[in-house]
């Protein structure tokens, strides 16, 4: 794969996001993630999954620089694939742990939320959903995904303000489950996923599916309506202006 590194070790499937510095996601990354998750799901030798990034970034979210240049057909295809990825991660029948190796705003946070357990590196990093200030509509299904872990009140206030959290703040509200030194994060993720794979597999997996049934249904229902709402906002002049400013700032930093 071009933007992922994958391997299976001792029955655990490892996915490492590996695109540039920030692991920003475009259509190619999403397609590769779908392929990787399917591989882990369908391989009977795989008992669990660890999703991680590189030092400093788990994922900065959507690759706005690339997506800004997509036409309408490309953007609709992108959002359709992104929603499919979320469905596959939420319905993944085996234990899944996110090793959040750095910054994880927006889409990066969404990926982590789909997993069963989140371990974040300590440091001056941020995590959360900041789509609203950027001018992107947050679908009801993403609100329910956030609420699944934070509760409706905290999720609502955080989303409507686009609030981002430090690792310790995220730990306090249940957005992450552990905060450890970066050098220990892979061992901590492996320890956690291994502790779960010791349970009777059928009981654990069926229970997981039961607990996530409403969440998965919310991701699947009215999908075209959700995509249409997101895209209507995406093409608004105000949203395009905000994104253009963000892209200019990102480009200047790279320069």
mmCIF file of N, CA, C and O in Angstrom, residues 56-58 99-105 109 118-128 146 150 163-182 185:
data_model
loop_
_atom_site.group_PDB
_atom_site.id
_atom_site.type_symbol
_atom_site.label_atom_id
_atom_site.label_comp_id
_atom_site.label_asym_id
_atom_site.label_seq_id
_atom_site.Cartn_x
_atom_site.Cartn_y
_atom_site.Cartn_z
ATOM 1 N N UNK A 56 3.924 12.427 16.666
ATOM 2 C CA UNK A 56 3.444 13.791 16.470
ATOM 3 C C UNK A 56 2.057 13.887 15.867
ATOM 4 O O UNK A 56 1.347 14.863 16.095
ATOM 5 N N UNK A 57 1.676 12.888 15.060
ATOM 6 C CA UNK A 57 0.358 12.903 14.439
ATOM 7 C C UNK A 57 -0.212 11.492 14.374
ATOM 8 O O UNK A 57 0.450 10.576 13.891
ATOM 9 N N UNK A 58 -1.439 11.343 14.872
ATOM 10 C CA UNK A 58 -2.237 10.157 14.539
ATOM 11 C C UNK A 58 -2.819 10.414 13.151
ATOM 12 O O UNK A 58 -2.499 9.735 12.199
ATOM 13 N N UNK A 99 -3.870 3.597 18.845
ATOM 14 C CA UNK A 99 -2.678 4.150 19.485
ATOM 15 C C UNK A 99 -2.499 5.552 18.925
ATOM 16 O O UNK A 99 -1.960 5.737 17.827
ATOM 17 N N UNK A 100 -2.988 6.545 19.650
ATOM 18 C CA UNK A 100 -3.046 7.922 19.158
ATOM 19 C C UNK A 100 -1.701 8.586 19.452
ATOM 20 O O UNK A 100 -1.438 9.053 20.555
ATOM 21 N N UNK A 101 -0.871 8.630 18.424
ATOM 22 C CA UNK A 101 0.546 8.978 18.588
ATOM 23 C C UNK A 101 0.828 10.472 18.520
ATOM 24 O O UNK A 101 1.993 10.872 18.442
ATOM 25 N N UNK A 102 -0.208 11.288 18.541
ATOM 26 C CA UNK A 102 -0.016 12.736 18.481
ATOM 27 C C UNK A 102 -1.339 13.421 18.204
ATOM 28 O O UNK A 102 -2.401 12.962 18.639
ATOM 29 N N UNK A 103 -1.286 14.514 17.459
ATOM 30 C CA UNK A 103 -2.492 15.283 17.164
ATOM 31 C C UNK A 103 -3.534 14.419 16.460
ATOM 32 O O UNK A 103 -3.197 13.610 15.592
ATOM 33 N N UNK A 104 -4.789 14.622 16.845
ATOM 34 C CA UNK A 104 -5.871 13.818 16.263
ATOM 35 C C UNK A 104 -7.179 14.607 16.232
ATOM 36 O O UNK A 104 -8.166 14.234 16.864
ATOM 37 N N UNK A 105 -7.207 15.715 15.486
ATOM 38 C CA UNK A 105 -8.452 16.478 15.376
ATOM 39 C C UNK A 105 -9.353 15.928 14.277
ATOM 40 O O UNK A 105 -8.928 15.128 13.443
ATOM 41 N N UNK A 109 -9.834 12.070 14.862
ATOM 42 C CA UNK A 109 -10.574 11.729 16.073
ATOM 43 C C UNK A 109 -11.708 10.765 15.753
ATOM 44 O O UNK A 109 -11.963 9.818 16.508
ATOM 45 N N UNK A 118 -8.966 3.633 23.297
ATOM 46 C CA UNK A 118 -8.063 4.660 22.782
ATOM 47 C C UNK A 118 -6.968 4.963 23.798
ATOM 48 O O UNK A 118 -7.267 5.289 24.951
ATOM 49 N N UNK A 119 -5.738 4.855 23.333
ATOM 50 C CA UNK A 119 -4.581 5.199 24.158
ATOM 51 C C UNK A 119 -3.857 6.355 23.473
ATOM 52 O O UNK A 119 -3.519 6.257 22.287
ATOM 53 N N UNK A 120 -3.656 7.450 24.197
ATOM 54 C CA UNK A 120 -3.066 8.648 23.589
ATOM 55 C C UNK A 120 -1.712 8.948 24.196
ATOM 56 O O UNK A 120 -1.488 8.766 25.393
ATOM 57 N N UNK A 121 -0.808 9.418 23.354
ATOM 58 C CA UNK A 121 0.514 9.829 23.824
ATOM 59 C C UNK A 121 0.401 11.129 24.617
ATOM 60 O O UNK A 121 -0.340 12.037 24.232
ATOM 61 N N UNK A 122 1.123 11.197 25.718
ATOM 62 C CA UNK A 122 1.133 12.438 26.481
ATOM 63 C C UNK A 122 1.987 13.468 25.747
ATOM 64 O O UNK A 122 2.882 13.136 24.980
ATOM 65 N N UNK A 123 1.681 14.729 25.992
ATOM 66 C CA UNK A 123 2.414 15.799 25.323
ATOM 67 C C UNK A 123 1.481 16.916 24.915
ATOM 68 O O UNK A 123 0.293 16.928 25.245
ATOM 69 N N UNK A 124 1.992 17.867 24.172
ATOM 70 C CA UNK A 124 1.219 19.032 23.753
ATOM 71 C C UNK A 124 0.468 18.718 22.456
ATOM 72 O O UNK A 124 0.712 19.318 21.407
ATOM 73 N N UNK A 125 -0.456 17.775 22.567
ATOM 74 C CA UNK A 125 -1.254 17.348 21.428
ATOM 75 C C UNK A 125 -2.719 17.705 21.660
ATOM 76 O O UNK A 125 -3.132 17.989 22.787
ATOM 77 N N UNK A 126 -3.498 17.667 20.579
ATOM 78 C CA UNK A 126 -4.932 17.948 20.688
ATOM 79 C C UNK A 126 -5.732 16.850 20.012
ATOM 80 O O UNK A 126 -5.268 16.183 19.093
ATOM 81 N N UNK A 127 -6.964 16.680 20.513
ATOM 82 C CA UNK A 127 -7.891 15.704 19.945
ATOM 83 C C UNK A 127 -9.305 16.250 20.103
ATOM 84 O O UNK A 127 -9.612 16.958 21.079
ATOM 85 N N UNK A 128 -10.163 15.937 19.164
ATOM 86 C CA UNK A 128 -11.548 16.392 19.247
ATOM 87 C C UNK A 128 -12.118 16.643 17.864
ATOM 88 O O UNK A 128 -11.445 16.431 16.845
ATOM 89 N N UNK A 146 -19.867 10.400 18.837
ATOM 90 C CA UNK A 146 -19.236 11.174 19.911
ATOM 91 C C UNK A 146 -19.966 10.943 21.230
ATOM 92 O O UNK A 146 -19.353 10.733 22.283
ATOM 93 N N UNK A 150 -18.905 10.083 25.128
ATOM 94 C CA UNK A 150 -18.858 11.252 26.014
ATOM 95 C C UNK A 150 -20.165 11.536 26.723
ATOM 96 O O UNK A 150 -20.179 12.254 27.728
ATOM 97 N N UNK A 163 -14.628 22.267 20.119
ATOM 98 C CA UNK A 163 -13.610 22.239 21.166
ATOM 99 C C UNK A 163 -12.608 21.104 20.952
ATOM 100 O O UNK A 163 -12.980 19.981 20.632
ATOM 101 N N UNK A 164 -11.342 21.433 21.137
ATOM 102 C CA UNK A 164 -10.262 20.457 21.079
ATOM 103 C C UNK A 164 -9.675 20.283 22.473
ATOM 104 O O UNK A 164 -9.622 21.238 23.256
ATOM 105 N N UNK A 165 -9.211 19.073 22.779
ATOM 106 C CA UNK A 165 -8.795 18.724 24.130
ATOM 107 C C UNK A 165 -7.335 18.286 24.164
ATOM 108 O O UNK A 165 -6.819 17.686 23.221
ATOM 109 N N UNK A 166 -6.682 18.571 25.286
ATOM 110 C CA UNK A 166 -5.363 18.016 25.540
ATOM 111 C C UNK A 166 -5.528 16.542 25.911
ATOM 112 O O UNK A 166 -6.641 16.091 26.227
ATOM 113 N N UNK A 167 -4.460 15.765 25.906
ATOM 114 C CA UNK A 167 -4.598 14.357 26.309
ATOM 115 C C UNK A 167 -5.227 14.178 27.686
ATOM 116 O O UNK A 167 -6.102 13.313 27.865
ATOM 117 N N UNK A 168 -4.814 14.973 28.663
ATOM 118 C CA UNK A 168 -5.361 14.828 30.008
ATOM 119 C C UNK A 168 -6.824 15.254 30.073
ATOM 120 O O UNK A 168 -7.624 14.631 30.782
ATOM 121 N N UNK A 169 -7.191 16.290 29.339
ATOM 122 C CA UNK A 169 -8.601 16.694 29.283
ATOM 123 C C UNK A 169 -9.438 15.602 28.617
ATOM 124 O O UNK A 169 -10.557 15.305 29.066
ATOM 125 N N UNK A 170 -8.891 15.022 27.558
ATOM 126 C CA UNK A 170 -9.599 13.935 26.861
ATOM 127 C C UNK A 170 -9.789 12.730 27.773
ATOM 128 O O UNK A 170 -10.827 12.072 27.750
ATOM 129 N N UNK A 171 -8.786 12.441 28.584
ATOM 130 C CA UNK A 171 -8.879 11.336 29.539
ATOM 131 C C UNK A 171 -9.977 11.606 30.563
ATOM 132 O O UNK A 171 -10.752 10.704 30.920
ATOM 133 N N UNK A 172 -10.071 12.835 31.027
ATOM 134 C CA UNK A 172 -11.034 13.187 32.072
ATOM 135 C C UNK A 172 -12.479 13.051 31.608
ATOM 136 O O UNK A 172 -13.360 12.736 32.416
ATOM 137 N N UNK A 173 -12.744 13.251 30.315
ATOM 138 C CA UNK A 173 -14.123 13.182 29.829
ATOM 139 C C UNK A 173 -14.440 11.850 29.141
ATOM 140 O O UNK A 173 -15.555 11.664 28.644
ATOM 141 N N UNK A 174 -13.464 10.938 29.090
ATOM 142 C CA UNK A 174 -13.711 9.634 28.490
ATOM 143 C C UNK A 174 -13.497 9.574 26.991
ATOM 144 O O UNK A 174 -13.852 8.572 26.350
ATOM 145 N N UNK A 175 -12.905 10.628 26.423
ATOM 146 C CA UNK A 175 -12.605 10.605 24.991
ATOM 147 C C UNK A 175 -11.457 9.641 24.700
ATOM 148 O O UNK A 175 -11.427 9.008 23.643
ATOM 149 N N UNK A 176 -10.499 9.549 25.617
ATOM 150 C CA UNK A 176 -9.470 8.506 25.547
ATOM 151 C C UNK A 176 -9.486 7.730 26.856
ATOM 152 O O UNK A 176 -10.001 8.200 27.873
ATOM 153 N N UNK A 177 -8.903 6.532 26.834
ATOM 154 C CA UNK A 177 -8.950 5.647 27.994
ATOM 155 C C UNK A 177 -7.651 5.597 28.780
ATOM 156 O O UNK A 177 -7.654 5.259 29.964
ATOM 157 N N UNK A 178 -6.548 5.928 28.104
ATOM 158 C CA UNK A 178 -5.251 5.967 28.764
ATOM 159 C C UNK A 178 -4.411 7.057 28.123
ATOM 160 O O UNK A 178 -4.560 7.351 26.930
ATOM 161 N N UNK A 179 -3.503 7.623 28.916
ATOM 162 C CA UNK A 179 -2.482 8.532 28.404
ATOM 163 C C UNK A 179 -1.135 8.003 28.874
ATOM 164 O O UNK A 179 -0.928 7.816 30.073
ATOM 165 N N UNK A 180 -0.245 7.737 27.936
ATOM 166 C CA UNK A 180 1.057 7.154 28.273
ATOM 167 C C UNK A 180 2.145 7.883 27.501
ATOM 168 O O UNK A 180 1.874 8.631 26.554
ATOM 169 N N UNK A 181 3.396 7.646 27.886
ATOM 170 C CA UNK A 181 4.510 8.180 27.127
ATOM 171 C C UNK A 181 4.492 7.605 25.718
ATOM 172 O O UNK A 181 4.128 6.443 25.513
ATOM 173 N N UNK A 182 4.906 8.412 24.755
ATOM 174 C CA UNK A 182 4.901 7.959 23.372
ATOM 175 C C UNK A 182 5.700 6.672 23.196
ATOM 176 O O UNK A 182 5.286 5.769 22.455
ATOM 177 N N UNK A 185 3.503 3.620 23.923
ATOM 178 C CA UNK A 185 2.133 3.538 23.426
ATOM 179 C C UNK A 185 1.849 2.235 22.676
ATOM 180 O O UNK A 185 0.778 1.648 22.816
#
